[in-house]
């Protein structure tokens, strides 16, 4: 598990290897990840957007920006959490992701960024 706390918001990520498949005569490696965002602050917060840097050992770094997470912009009350799962396709069996969430503190309307820790992907057969 990979964990980071920024301004009272704890982000924890768990990864898993989903398998390989062929598409357009090339092998692809599928990885899943589950993110838990826990509000340890005193104010409700809302996740508005995300920014991802995706590293693949066989390709250039890819950047992805978008609204919310999996179609939602969750409001997270103090002491509560929001969990979601998503996935990533890589050209190699080894990679990583990191980024940040753009959030707003609903108590004082302050915008802020919450770091998403670097988390790694590795197919079991690619690890010594």
Backbone atoms as SQL, in Angstrom:
CREATE TABLE atoms (id INTEGER PRIMARY KEY, chain TEXT, resi INTEGER, resn TEXT, atom TEXT, x REAL, y REAL, z REAL);
INSERT INTO atoms VALUES
  (1, 'A', 1, 'UNK', 'N', 0.853, -1.179, 0.000),
  (2, 'A', 1, 'UNK', 'CA', 0.000, 0.000, 0.000),
  (3, 'A', 1, 'UNK', 'C', 0.897, 1.240, 0.000),
  (4, 'A', 2, 'UNK', 'N', 0.510, 2.209, -0.804),
  (5, 'A', 2, 'UNK', 'CA', 1.229, 3.472, -0.915),
  (6, 'A', 2, 'UNK', 'C', 0.342, 4.551, -0.309),
  (7, 'A', 3, 'UNK', 'N', 0.905, 5.425, 0.566),
  (8, 'A', 3, 'UNK', 'CA', 0.100, 6.406, 1.294),
  (9, 'A', 3, 'UNK', 'C', 0.786, 7.758, 1.319),
  (10, 'A', 4, 'UNK', 'N', -0.030, 8.817, 1.259),
  (11, 'A', 4, 'UNK', 'CA', 0.452, 10.205, 1.318),
  (12, 'A', 4, 'UNK', 'C', -0.628, 11.035, 2.014),
  (13, 'A', 5, 'UNK', 'N', -0.221, 11.967, 2.894),
  (14, 'A', 5, 'UNK', 'CA', -1.172, 12.883, 3.540),
  (15, 'A', 5, 'UNK', 'C', -0.803, 14.307, 3.153),
  (16, 'A', 6, 'UNK', 'N', -1.800, 15.046, 2.647),
  (17, 'A', 6, 'UNK', 'CA', -1.633, 16.457, 2.281),
  (18, 'A', 6, 'UNK', 'C', -2.789, 17.242, 2.877),
  (19, 'A', 7, 'UNK', 'N', -2.494, 18.220, 3.716),
  (20, 'A', 7, 'UNK', 'CA', -3.508, 19.095, 4.311),
  (21, 'A', 7, 'UNK', 'C', -4.657, 18.305, 4.938),
  (22, 'A', 8, 'UNK', 'N', -4.321, 17.230, 5.610),
  (23, 'A', 8, 'UNK', 'CA', -5.334, 16.442, 6.315),
  (24, 'A', 8, 'UNK', 'C', -6.099, 15.464, 5.439),
  (25, 'A', 9, 'UNK', 'N', -5.707, 15.338, 4.178),
  (26, 'A', 9, 'UNK', 'CA', -6.354, 14.383, 3.278),
  (27, 'A', 9, 'UNK', 'C', -5.378, 13.243, 3.015),
  (28, 'A', 10, 'UNK', 'N', -5.765, 12.041, 3.432),
  (29, 'A', 10, 'UNK', 'CA', -4.905, 10.861, 3.289),
  (30, 'A', 10, 'UNK', 'C', -5.321, 10.078, 2.041),
  (31, 'A', 11, 'UNK', 'N', -4.356, 9.854, 1.150),
  (32, 'A', 11, 'UNK', 'CA', -4.599, 9.082, -0.068),
  (33, 'A', 11, 'UNK', 'C', -3.799, 7.785, 0.031),
  (34, 'A', 12, 'UNK', 'N', -4.496, 6.664, -0.072),
  (35, 'A', 12, 'UNK', 'CA', -3.863, 5.353, -0.028),
  (36, 'A', 12, 'UNK', 'C', -4.201, 4.606, -1.317),
  (37, 'A', 13, 'UNK', 'N', -3.187, 3.939, -1.895),
  (38, 'A', 13, 'UNK', 'CA', -3.379, 3.238, -3.160),
  (39, 'A', 13, 'UNK', 'C', -2.879, 1.803, -3.033),
  (40, 'A', 14, 'UNK', 'N', -3.699, 0.874, -3.505),
  (41, 'A', 14, 'UNK', 'CA', -3.332, -0.533, -3.563),
  (42, 'A', 14, 'UNK', 'C', -3.408, -0.963, -5.026),
  (43, 'A', 15, 'UNK', 'N', -2.376, -1.666, -5.511),
  (44, 'A', 15, 'UNK', 'CA', -2.334, -2.067, -6.916),
  (45, 'A', 15, 'UNK', 'C', -2.403, -3.584, -7.060),
  (46, 'A', 16, 'UNK', 'N', -2.793, -4.033, -8.263),
  (47, 'A', 16, 'UNK', 'CA', -2.772, -5.457, -8.561),
  (48, 'A', 16, 'UNK', 'C', -2.603, -5.658, -10.068),
  (49, 'A', 17, 'UNK', 'N', -1.978, -6.770, -10.422),
  (50, 'A', 17, 'UNK', 'CA', -1.780, -7.146, -11.818),
  (51, 'A', 17, 'UNK', 'C', -3.004, -7.918, -12.276),
  (52, 'A', 18, 'UNK', 'N', -3.623, -7.481, -13.381),
  (53, 'A', 18, 'UNK', 'CA', -4.853, -8.113, -13.879),
  (54, 'A', 18, 'UNK', 'C', -4.589, -9.168, -14.946),
  (55, 'A', 19, 'UNK', 'N', -3.465, -9.058, -15.672),
  (56, 'A', 19, 'UNK', 'CA', -3.149, -10.038, -16.702),
  (57, 'A', 19, 'UNK', 'C', -2.638, -9.392, -17.976),
  (58, 'A', 20, 'UNK', 'N', -2.412, -10.226, -18.981),
  (59, 'A', 20, 'UNK', 'CA', -1.928, -9.740, -20.273),
  (60, 'A', 20, 'UNK', 'C', -2.951, -10.094, -21.345),
  (61, 'A', 21, 'UNK', 'N', -2.937, -9.323, -22.425),
  (62, 'A', 21, 'UNK', 'CA', -3.769, -9.650, -23.569),
  (63, 'A', 21, 'UNK', 'C', -3.156, -9.034, -24.821),
  (64, 'A', 22, 'UNK', 'N', -3.577, -9.559, -25.964),
  (65, 'A', 22, 'UNK', 'CA', -3.075, -9.057, -27.243),
  (66, 'A', 22, 'UNK', 'C', -4.114, -8.153, -27.881),
  (67, 'A', 23, 'UNK', 'N', -3.633, -7.029, -28.407),
  (68, 'A', 23, 'UNK', 'CA', -4.485, -6.105, -29.140),
  (69, 'A', 23, 'UNK', 'C', -3.631, -5.512, -30.253),
  (70, 'A', 24, 'UNK', 'N', -4.122, -5.557, -31.470),
  (71, 'A', 24, 'UNK', 'CA', -3.381, -5.058, -32.631),
  (72, 'A', 24, 'UNK', 'C', -1.989, -5.693, -32.719),
  (73, 'A', 25, 'UNK', 'N', -1.918, -6.987, -32.469),
  (74, 'A', 25, 'UNK', 'CA', -0.689, -7.772, -32.568),
  (75, 'A', 25, 'UNK', 'C', 0.384, -7.360, -31.553),
  (76, 'A', 26, 'UNK', 'N', -0.013, -6.710, -30.489),
  (77, 'A', 26, 'UNK', 'CA', 0.926, -6.318, -29.430),
  (78, 'A', 26, 'UNK', 'C', 0.390, -6.787, -28.088),
  (79, 'A', 27, 'UNK', 'N', 1.307, -7.158, -27.204),
  (80, 'A', 27, 'UNK', 'CA', 0.908, -7.566, -25.858),
  (81, 'A', 27, 'UNK', 'C', 0.717, -6.309, -25.003),
  (82, 'A', 28, 'UNK', 'N', -0.305, -6.340, -24.163),
  (83, 'A', 28, 'UNK', 'CA', -0.573, -5.247, -23.227),
  (84, 'A', 28, 'UNK', 'C', -0.667, -5.841, -21.831),
  (85, 'A', 29, 'UNK', 'N', -0.273, -5.050, -20.853),
  (86, 'A', 29, 'UNK', 'CA', -0.282, -5.478, -19.456),
  (87, 'A', 29, 'UNK', 'C', -1.322, -4.637, -18.716),
  (88, 'A', 30, 'UNK', 'N', -2.275, -5.310, -18.096),
  (89, 'A', 30, 'UNK', 'CA', -3.373, -4.623, -17.411),
  (90, 'A', 30, 'UNK', 'C', -3.124, -4.623, -15.909),
  (91, 'A', 31, 'UNK', 'N', -3.232, -3.435, -15.322),
  (92, 'A', 31, 'UNK', 'CA', -3.077, -3.268, -13.883),
  (93, 'A', 31, 'UNK', 'C', -4.304, -2.571, -13.328),
  (94, 'A', 32, 'UNK', 'N', -4.692, -2.960, -12.134),
  (95, 'A', 32, 'UNK', 'CA', -5.786, -2.304, -11.439),
  (96, 'A', 32, 'UNK', 'C', -5.244, -1.582, -10.221),
  (97, 'A', 33, 'UNK', 'N', -5.974, -0.565, -9.798),
  (98, 'A', 33, 'UNK', 'CA', -5.606, 0.118, -8.559),
  (99, 'A', 33, 'UNK', 'C', -6.864, 0.587, -7.847),
  (100, 'A', 34, 'UNK', 'N', -6.803, 0.542, -6.528),
  (101, 'A', 34, 'UNK', 'CA', -7.897, 1.005, -5.678),
  (102, 'A', 34, 'UNK', 'C', -7.367, 2.147, -4.823),
  (103, 'A', 35, 'UNK', 'N', -8.079, 3.273, -4.870),
  (104, 'A', 35, 'UNK', 'CA', -7.683, 4.472, -4.142),
  (105, 'A', 35, 'UNK', 'C', -8.694, 4.741, -3.034),
  (106, 'A', 36, 'UNK', 'N', -8.188, 4.996, -1.837),
  (107, 'A', 36, 'UNK', 'CA', -9.030, 5.444, -0.725),
  (108, 'A', 36, 'UNK', 'C', -8.576, 6.835, -0.330),
  (109, 'A', 37, 'UNK', 'N', -9.523, 7.779, -0.344),
  (110, 'A', 37, 'UNK', 'CA', -9.255, 9.169, 0.031),
  (111, 'A', 37, 'UNK', 'C', -9.977, 9.417, 1.350),
  (112, 'A', 38, 'UNK', 'N', -9.201, 9.648, 2.402),
  (113, 'A', 38, 'UNK', 'CA', -9.750, 9.800, 3.747),
  (114, 'A', 38, 'UNK', 'C', -9.589, 11.245, 4.206),
  (115, 'A', 39, 'UNK', 'N', -10.691, 11.842, 4.642),
  (116, 'A', 39, 'UNK', 'CA', -10.664, 13.227, 5.111),
  (117, 'A', 39, 'UNK', 'C', -10.372, 13.239, 6.610),
  (118, 'A', 40, 'UNK', 'N', -9.120, 13.567, 6.970),
  (119, 'A', 40, 'UNK', 'CA', -8.724, 13.662, 8.372),
  (120, 'A', 40, 'UNK', 'C', -8.733, 15.113, 8.851),
  (121, 'A', 41, 'UNK', 'N', -9.262, 16.015, 8.018),
  (122, 'A', 41, 'UNK', 'CA', -9.328, 17.436, 8.395),
  (123, 'A', 41, 'UNK', 'C', -10.634, 17.717, 9.140),
  (124, 'A', 42, 'UNK', 'N', -10.860, 18.976, 9.487),
  (125, 'A', 42, 'UNK', 'CA', -12.061, 19.376, 10.233),
  (126, 'A', 42, 'UNK', 'C', -13.173, 19.880, 9.334),
  (127, 'A', 43, 'UNK', 'N', -12.927, 19.939, 8.006),
  (128, 'A', 43, 'UNK', 'CA', -13.899, 20.522, 7.082),
  (129, 'A', 43, 'UNK', 'C', -14.250, 19.535, 5.973),
  (130, 'A', 44, 'UNK', 'N', -15.486, 19.624, 5.459),
  (131, 'A', 44, 'UNK', 'CA', -15.820, 18.807, 4.298),
  (132, 'A', 44, 'UNK', 'C', -15.034, 19.298, 3.076),
  (133, 'A', 45, 'UNK', 'N', -14.656, 18.372, 2.213),
  (134, 'A', 45, 'UNK', 'CA', -13.919, 18.706, 0.995),
  (135, 'A', 45, 'UNK', 'C', -14.611, 18.049, -0.191),
  (136, 'A', 46, 'UNK', 'N', -14.380, 18.628, -1.370),
  (137, 'A', 46, 'UNK', 'CA', -14.898, 18.033, -2.592),
  (138, 'A', 46, 'UNK', 'C', -13.764, 17.854, -3.584),
  (139, 'A', 47, 'UNK', 'N', -13.693, 16.677, -4.187),
  (140, 'A', 47, 'UNK', 'CA', -12.712, 16.392, -5.227),
  (141, 'A', 47, 'UNK', 'C', -13.287, 16.886, -6.554),
  (142, 'A', 48, 'UNK', 'N', -12.576, 17.810, -7.205),
  (143, 'A', 48, 'UNK', 'CA', -13.069, 18.399, -8.441),
  (144, 'A', 48, 'UNK', 'C', -12.407, 17.833, -9.694),
  (145, 'A', 49, 'UNK', 'N', -11.095, 17.548, -9.613),
  (146, 'A', 49, 'UNK', 'CA', -10.357, 17.111, -10.800),
  (147, 'A', 49, 'UNK', 'C', -9.170, 16.262, -10.398),
  (148, 'A', 50, 'UNK', 'N', -8.573, 15.605, -11.406),
  (149, 'A', 50, 'UNK', 'CA', -7.405, 14.758, -11.159),
  (150, 'A', 50, 'UNK', 'C', -6.348, 15.040, -12.213),
  (151, 'A', 51, 'UNK', 'N', -5.105, 14.774, -11.842),
  (152, 'A', 51, 'UNK', 'CA', -3.968, 14.866, -12.751),
  (153, 'A', 51, 'UNK', 'C', -3.117, 13.631, -12.519),
  (154, 'A', 52, 'UNK', 'N', -2.813, 12.888, -13.605),
  (155, 'A', 52, 'UNK', 'CA', -1.998, 11.696, -13.520),
  (156, 'A', 52, 'UNK', 'C', -0.783, 11.815, -14.415),
  (157, 'A', 53, 'UNK', 'N', 0.361, 11.369, -13.916),
  (158, 'A', 53, 'UNK', 'CA', 1.555, 11.138, -14.716),
  (159, 'A', 53, 'UNK', 'C', 1.750, 9.630, -14.728),
  (160, 'A', 54, 'UNK', 'N', 1.713, 9.035, -15.928),
  (161, 'A', 54, 'UNK', 'CA', 1.787, 7.587, -16.067),
  (162, 'A', 54, 'UNK', 'C', 3.129, 7.228, -16.704),
  (163, 'A', 55, 'UNK', 'N', 3.880, 6.404, -16.019),
  (164, 'A', 55, 'UNK', 'CA', 5.198, 5.989, -16.475),
  (165, 'A', 55, 'UNK', 'C', 5.128, 4.530, -16.933),
  (166, 'A', 56, 'UNK', 'N', 5.624, 4.282, -18.139),
  (167, 'A', 56, 'UNK', 'CA', 5.685, 2.944, -18.714),
  (168, 'A', 56, 'UNK', 'C', 7.124, 2.737, -19.150),
  (169, 'A', 57, 'UNK', 'N', 7.750, 1.648, -18.734),
  (170, 'A', 57, 'UNK', 'CA', 9.180, 1.480, -19.018),
  (171, 'A', 57, 'UNK', 'C', 9.497, 1.396, -20.511),
  (172, 'A', 58, 'UNK', 'N', 8.503, 1.203, -21.362),
  (173, 'A', 58, 'UNK', 'CA', 8.748, 1.114, -22.801),
  (174, 'A', 58, 'UNK', 'C', 8.184, 2.292, -23.595),
  (175, 'A', 59, 'UNK', 'N', 7.629, 3.296, -22.928),
  (176, 'A', 59, 'UNK', 'CA', 7.013, 4.415, -23.637),
  (177, 'A', 59, 'UNK', 'C', 7.358, 5.734, -22.952),
  (178, 'A', 60, 'UNK', 'N', 7.012, 6.821, -23.625),
  (179, 'A', 60, 'UNK', 'CA', 7.132, 8.157, -23.041),
  (180, 'A', 60, 'UNK', 'C', 6.127, 8.294, -21.894),
  (181, 'A', 61, 'UNK', 'N', 6.422, 9.192, -20.951),
  (182, 'A', 61, 'UNK', 'CA', 5.476, 9.465, -19.883),
  (183, 'A', 61, 'UNK', 'C', 4.201, 10.047, -20.488),
  (184, 'A', 62, 'UNK', 'N', 3.063, 9.630, -19.968),
  (185, 'A', 62, 'UNK', 'CA', 1.772, 10.122, -20.436),
  (186, 'A', 62, 'UNK', 'C', 1.125, 10.912, -19.311),
  (187, 'A', 63, 'UNK', 'N', 0.515, 12.039, -19.647),
  (188, 'A', 63, 'UNK', 'CA', -0.186, 12.862, -18.667),
  (189, 'A', 63, 'UNK', 'C', -1.680, 12.827, -18.980),
  (190, 'A', 64, 'UNK', 'N', -2.492, 12.626, -17.939),
  (191, 'A', 64, 'UNK', 'CA', -3.939, 12.587, -18.093),
  (192, 'A', 64, 'UNK', 'C', -4.554, 13.536, -17.081),
  (193, 'A', 65, 'UNK', 'N', -5.400, 14.449, -17.559),
  (194, 'A', 65, 'UNK', 'CA', -6.150, 15.359, -16.697),
  (195, 'A', 65, 'UNK', 'C', -7.632, 15.150, -16.951),
  (196, 'A', 66, 'UNK', 'N', -8.434, 15.310, -15.911),
  (197, 'A', 66, 'UNK', 'CA', -9.872, 15.162, -16.093),
  (198, 'A', 66, 'UNK', 'C', -10.638, 15.603, -14.872),
  (199, 'A', 67, 'UNK', 'N', -11.948, 15.724, -15.063),
  (200, 'A', 67, 'UNK', 'CA', -12.828, 16.102, -13.958),
  (201, 'A', 67, 'UNK', 'C', -13.112, 14.893, -13.083),
  (202, 'A', 68, 'UNK', 'N', -13.175, 15.125, -11.784),
  (203, 'A', 68, 'UNK', 'CA', -13.560, 14.092, -10.829),
  (204, 'A', 68, 'UNK', 'C', -12.783, 12.800, -10.956),
  (205, 'A', 69, 'UNK', 'N', -13.375, 11.741, -10.429),
  (206, 'A', 69, 'UNK', 'CA', -12.824, 10.385, -10.540),
  (207, 'A', 69, 'UNK', 'C', -13.961, 9.452, -10.923),
  (208, 'A', 70, 'UNK', 'N', -13.732, 8.652, -11.934),
  (209, 'A', 70, 'UNK', 'CA', -14.716, 7.726, -12.516),
  (210, 'A', 70, 'UNK', 'C', -16.122, 8.334, -12.588),
  (211, 'A', 71, 'UNK', 'N', -16.188, 9.537, -13.133),
  (212, 'A', 71, 'UNK', 'CA', -17.472, 10.188, -13.368),
  (213, 'A', 71, 'UNK', 'C', -18.120, 10.848, -12.160),
  (214, 'A', 72, 'UNK', 'N', -17.406, 10.961, -11.051),
  (215, 'A', 72, 'UNK', 'CA', -17.988, 11.556, -9.842),
  (216, 'A', 72, 'UNK', 'C', -17.084, 12.648, -9.298),
  (217, 'A', 73, 'UNK', 'N', -17.690, 13.580, -8.573),
  (218, 'A', 73, 'UNK', 'CA', -16.968, 14.619, -7.842),
  (219, 'A', 73, 'UNK', 'C', -17.402, 14.515, -6.383),
  (220, 'A', 74, 'UNK', 'N', -16.844, 13.529, -5.686),
  (221, 'A', 74, 'UNK', 'CA', -17.355, 13.228, -4.340),
  (222, 'A', 74, 'UNK', 'C', -17.068, 14.320, -3.312),
  (223, 'A', 75, 'UNK', 'N', -18.030, 14.520, -2.421),
  (224, 'A', 75, 'UNK', 'CA', -17.853, 15.348, -1.230),
  (225, 'A', 75, 'UNK', 'C', -17.513, 14.380, -0.103),
  (226, 'A', 76, 'UNK', 'N', -16.417, 14.682, 0.611),
  (227, 'A', 76, 'UNK', 'CA', -15.961, 13.797, 1.678),
  (228, 'A', 76, 'UNK', 'C', -16.015, 14.565, 2.991),
  (229, 'A', 77, 'UNK', 'N', -16.864, 14.123, 3.880),
  (230, 'A', 77, 'UNK', 'CA', -17.050, 14.772, 5.178),
  (231, 'A', 77, 'UNK', 'C', -15.870, 14.435, 6.097),
  (232, 'A', 78, 'UNK', 'N', -15.619, 15.258, 7.121),
  (233, 'A', 78, 'UNK', 'CA', -14.558, 14.952, 8.085),
  (234, 'A', 78, 'UNK', 'C', -14.762, 13.553, 8.698),
  (235, 'A', 79, 'UNK', 'N', -13.682, 12.800, 8.770),
  (236, 'A', 79, 'UNK', 'CA', -13.745, 11.456, 9.334),
  (237, 'A', 79, 'UNK', 'C', -14.281, 10.397, 8.391),
  (238, 'A', 80, 'UNK', 'N', -14.654, 10.769, 7.179),
  (239, 'A', 80, 'UNK', 'CA', -15.193, 9.825, 6.198),
  (240, 'A', 80, 'UNK', 'C', -14.190, 9.619, 5.077),
  (241, 'A', 81, 'UNK', 'N', -14.471, 8.636, 4.209),
  (242, 'A', 81, 'UNK', 'CA', -13.571, 8.358, 3.096),
  (243, 'A', 81, 'UNK', 'C', -14.364, 8.030, 1.837),
  (244, 'A', 82, 'UNK', 'N', -13.674, 8.095, 0.722),
  (245, 'A', 82, 'UNK', 'CA', -14.241, 7.723, -0.579),
  (246, 'A', 82, 'UNK', 'C', -13.256, 6.754, -1.223),
  (247, 'A', 83, 'UNK', 'N', -13.752, 5.603, -1.685),
  (248, 'A', 83, 'UNK', 'CA', -12.918, 4.593, -2.314),
  (249, 'A', 83, 'UNK', 'C', -13.426, 4.322, -3.724),
  (250, 'A', 84, 'UNK', 'N', -12.497, 4.195, -4.663),
  (251, 'A', 84, 'UNK', 'CA', -12.861, 3.828, -6.031),
  (252, 'A', 84, 'UNK', 'C', -11.752, 2.980, -6.629),
  (253, 'A', 85, 'UNK', 'N', -12.102, 2.253, -7.675),
  (254, 'A', 85, 'UNK', 'CA', -11.134, 1.414, -8.379),
  (255, 'A', 85, 'UNK', 'C', -11.099, 1.794, -9.844),
  (256, 'A', 86, 'UNK', 'N', -9.914, 1.680, -10.437),
  (257, 'A', 86, 'UNK', 'CA', -9.730, 1.982, -11.847),
  (258, 'A', 86, 'UNK', 'C', -8.596, 1.106, -12.373),
  (259, 'A', 87, 'UNK', 'N', -8.146, 1.396, -13.584),
  (260, 'A', 87, 'UNK', 'CA', -7.107, 0.569, -14.162),
  (261, 'A', 87, 'UNK', 'C', -6.241, 1.318, -15.142),
  (262, 'A', 88, 'UNK', 'N', -5.183, 0.637, -15.578),
  (263, 'A', 88, 'UNK', 'CA', -4.196, 1.231, -16.463),
  (264, 'A', 88, 'UNK', 'C', -3.629, 0.134, -17.365),
  (265, 'A', 89, 'UNK', 'N', -3.514, 0.435, -18.666),
  (266, 'A', 89, 'UNK', 'CA', -2.875, -0.487, -19.606),
  (267, 'A', 89, 'UNK', 'C', -1.486, 0.024, -19.931),
  (268, 'A', 90, 'UNK', 'N', -0.501, -0.869, -19.857),
  (269, 'A', 90, 'UNK', 'CA', 0.873, -0.508, -20.171),
  (270, 'A', 90, 'UNK', 'C', 1.406, -1.391, -21.292),
  (271, 'A', 91, 'UNK', 'N', 2.418, -0.884, -21.991),
  (272, 'A', 91, 'UNK', 'CA', 3.087, -1.660, -23.035),
  (273, 'A', 91, 'UNK', 'C', 4.146, -2.581, -22.441),
  (274, 'A', 92, 'UNK', 'N', 4.498, -2.367, -21.180),
  (275, 'A', 92, 'UNK', 'CA', 5.519, -3.180, -20.521),
  (276, 'A', 92, 'UNK', 'C', 4.972, -3.727, -19.205),
  (277, 'A', 93, 'UNK', 'N', 5.638, -4.714, -18.626),
  (278, 'A', 93, 'UNK', 'CA', 5.168, -5.272, -17.360),
  (279, 'A', 93, 'UNK', 'C', 5.577, -4.457, -16.139),
  (280, 'A', 94, 'UNK', 'N', 6.251, -3.317, -16.352),
  (281, 'A', 94, 'UNK', 'CA', 6.694, -2.480, -15.233),
  (282, 'A', 94, 'UNK', 'C', 6.350, -1.023, -15.522),
  (283, 'A', 95, 'UNK', 'N', 5.771, -0.349, -14.524),
  (284, 'A', 95, 'UNK', 'CA', 5.430, 1.062, -14.670),
  (285, 'A', 95, 'UNK', 'C', 5.063, 1.668, -13.337),
  (286, 'A', 96, 'UNK', 'N', 4.547, 2.880, -13.395),
  (287, 'A', 96, 'UNK', 'CA', 4.161, 3.589, -12.164),
  (288, 'A', 96, 'UNK', 'C', 3.219, 4.728, -12.521),
  (289, 'A', 97, 'UNK', 'N', 2.544, 5.246, -11.498),
  (290, 'A', 97, 'UNK', 'CA', 1.689, 6.423, -11.644),
  (291, 'A', 97, 'UNK', 'C', 1.872, 7.305, -10.421),
  (292, 'A', 98, 'UNK', 'N', 1.642, 8.583, -10.612),
  (293, 'A', 98, 'UNK', 'CA', 1.583, 9.543, -9.520),
  (294, 'A', 98, 'UNK', 'C', 0.787, 10.732, -10.018),
  (295, 'A', 99, 'UNK', 'N', 0.413, 11.619, -9.108),
  (296, 'A', 99, 'UNK', 'CA', -0.340, 12.788, -9.540),
  (297, 'A', 99, 'UNK', 'C', -0.881, 13.577, -8.375),
  (298, 'A', 100, 'UNK', 'N', -2.018, 14.229, -8.617),
  (299, 'A', 100, 'UNK', 'CA', -2.672, 15.006, -7.568),
  (300, 'A', 100, 'UNK', 'C', -4.150, 15.166, -7.875),
  (301, 'A', 101, 'UNK', 'N', -4.909, 15.422, -6.819),
  (302, 'A', 101, 'UNK', 'CA', -6.319, 15.767, -6.931),
  (303, 'A', 101, 'UNK', 'C', -6.458, 17.253, -6.678),
  (304, 'A', 102, 'UNK', 'N', -7.297, 17.913, -7.465),
  (305, 'A', 102, 'UNK', 'CA', -7.645, 19.309, -7.212),
  (306, 'A', 102, 'UNK', 'C', -8.920, 19.261, -6.373),
  (307, 'A', 103, 'UNK', 'N', -8.854, 19.852, -5.169),
  (308, 'A', 103, 'UNK', 'CA', -9.979, 19.791, -4.242),
  (309, 'A', 103, 'UNK', 'C', -10.339, 21.183, -3.760),
  (310, 'A', 104, 'UNK', 'N', -11.518, 21.280, -3.165),
  (311, 'A', 104, 'UNK', 'CA', -11.939, 22.531, -2.544),
  (312, 'A', 104, 'UNK', 'C', -12.389, 22.218, -1.117),
  (313, 'A', 105, 'UNK', 'N', -11.947, 23.059, -0.184),
  (314, 'A', 105, 'UNK', 'CA', -12.378, 22.989, 1.205),
  (315, 'A', 105, 'UNK', 'C', -13.741, 23.678, 1.253),
  (316, 'A', 106, 'UNK', 'N', -14.800, 22.951, 1.557),
  (317, 'A', 106, 'UNK', 'CA', -16.150, 23.516, 1.553),
  (318, 'A', 106, 'UNK', 'C', -16.417, 24.392, 2.774),
  (319, 'A', 107, 'UNK', 'N', -15.508, 24.387, 3.749),
  (320, 'A', 107, 'UNK', 'CA', -15.652, 25.243, 4.920),
  (321, 'A', 107, 'UNK', 'C', -15.234, 26.675, 4.656),
  (322, 'A', 108, 'UNK', 'N', -14.200, 26.866, 3.801),
  (323, 'A', 108, 'UNK', 'CA', -13.709, 28.228, 3.527),
  (324, 'A', 108, 'UNK', 'C', -13.533, 28.519, 2.033),
  (325, 'A', 109, 'UNK', 'N', -13.984, 27.607, 1.174),
  (326, 'A', 109, 'UNK', 'CA', -13.920, 27.755, -0.294),
  (327, 'A', 109, 'UNK', 'C', -12.494, 27.809, -0.848),
  (328, 'A', 110, 'UNK', 'N', -11.517, 27.362, -0.079),
  (329, 'A', 110, 'UNK', 'CA', -10.119, 27.371, -0.526),
  (330, 'A', 110, 'UNK', 'C', -9.852, 26.178, -1.437),
  (331, 'A', 111, 'UNK', 'N', -9.299, 26.447, -2.632),
  (332, 'A', 111, 'UNK', 'CA', -8.851, 25.391, -3.534),
  (333, 'A', 111, 'UNK', 'C', -7.470, 24.910, -3.093),
  (334, 'A', 112, 'UNK', 'N', -7.211, 23.619, -3.235),
  (335, 'A', 112, 'UNK', 'CA', -5.892, 23.093, -2.899),
  (336, 'A', 112, 'UNK', 'C', -5.656, 21.793, -3.655),
  (337, 'A', 113, 'UNK', 'N', -4.402, 21.378, -3.719),
  (338, 'A', 113, 'UNK', 'CA', -4.026, 20.136, -4.369),
  (339, 'A', 113, 'UNK', 'C', -3.606, 19.109, -3.326),
  (340, 'A', 114, 'UNK', 'N', -4.019, 17.882, -3.551),
  (341, 'A', 114, 'UNK', 'CA', -3.676, 16.764, -2.687),
  (342, 'A', 114, 'UNK', 'C', -2.811, 15.803, -3.492),
  (343, 'A', 115, 'UNK', 'N', -1.605, 15.549, -3.003),
  (344, 'A', 115, 'UNK', 'CA', -0.687, 14.667, -3.715),
  (345, 'A', 115, 'UNK', 'C', -1.156, 13.218, -3.675),
  (346, 'A', 116, 'UNK', 'N', -1.017, 12.561, -4.826),
  (347, 'A', 116, 'UNK', 'CA', -1.232, 11.121, -4.916),
  (348, 'A', 116, 'UNK', 'C', 0.162, 10.508, -4.936),
  (349, 'A', 117, 'UNK', 'N', 0.465, 9.609, -4.011),
  (350, 'A', 117, 'UNK', 'CA', 1.838, 9.081, -3.946),
  (351, 'A', 117, 'UNK', 'C', 2.190, 8.287, -5.191),
  (352, 'A', 118, 'UNK', 'N', 3.482, 8.248, -5.494),
  (353, 'A', 118, 'UNK', 'CA', 3.968, 7.384, -6.560),
  (354, 'A', 118, 'UNK', 'C', 3.638, 5.942, -6.181),
  (355, 'A', 119, 'UNK', 'N', 2.938, 5.255, -7.079),
  (356, 'A', 119, 'UNK', 'CA', 2.692, 3.835, -6.846),
  (357, 'A', 119, 'UNK', 'C', 3.130, 3.058, -8.082),
  (358, 'A', 120, 'UNK', 'N', 3.637, 1.855, -7.836),
  (359, 'A', 120, 'UNK', 'CA', 4.301, 1.085, -8.879),
  (360, 'A', 120, 'UNK', 'C', 3.456, -0.084, -9.346),
  (361, 'A', 121, 'UNK', 'N', 3.647, -0.408, -10.632),
  (362, 'A', 121, 'UNK', 'CA', 3.037, -1.585, -11.236),
  (363, 'A', 121, 'UNK', 'C', 4.154, -2.543, -11.624),
  (364, 'A', 122, 'UNK', 'N', 3.985, -3.812, -11.319),
  (365, 'A', 122, 'UNK', 'CA', 4.960, -4.817, -11.739),
  (366, 'A', 122, 'UNK', 'C', 4.241, -6.167, -11.850),
  (367, 'A', 123, 'UNK', 'N', 4.297, -6.737, -13.040),
  (368, 'A', 123, 'UNK', 'CA', 3.757, -8.086, -13.214),
  (369, 'A', 123, 'UNK', 'C', 4.615, -9.051, -12.393),
  (370, 'A', 124, 'UNK', 'N', 4.015, -10.040, -11.745),
  (371, 'A', 124, 'UNK', 'CA', 4.793, -10.940, -10.879),
  (372, 'A', 124, 'UNK', 'C', 5.966, -11.596, -11.573),
  (373, 'A', 125, 'UNK', 'N', 5.840, -11.915, -12.850),
  (374, 'A', 125, 'UNK', 'CA', 6.934, -12.575, -13.564),
  (375, 'A', 125, 'UNK', 'C', 8.071, -11.618, -13.915),
  (376, 'A', 126, 'UNK', 'N', 7.866, -10.299, -13.732),
  (377, 'A', 126, 'UNK', 'CA', 8.892, -9.308, -14.067),
  (378, 'A', 126, 'UNK', 'C', 9.752, -8.938, -12.871),
  (379, 'A', 127, 'UNK', 'N', 9.457, -9.490, -11.715),
  (380, 'A', 127, 'UNK', 'CA', 10.179, -9.152, -10.486),
  (381, 'A', 127, 'UNK', 'C', 11.161, -10.272, -10.161),
  (382, 'A', 128, 'UNK', 'N', 12.396, -9.891, -9.812),
  (383, 'A', 128, 'UNK', 'CA', 13.390, -10.895, -9.410),
  (384, 'A', 128, 'UNK', 'C', 13.078, -11.417, -8.033);
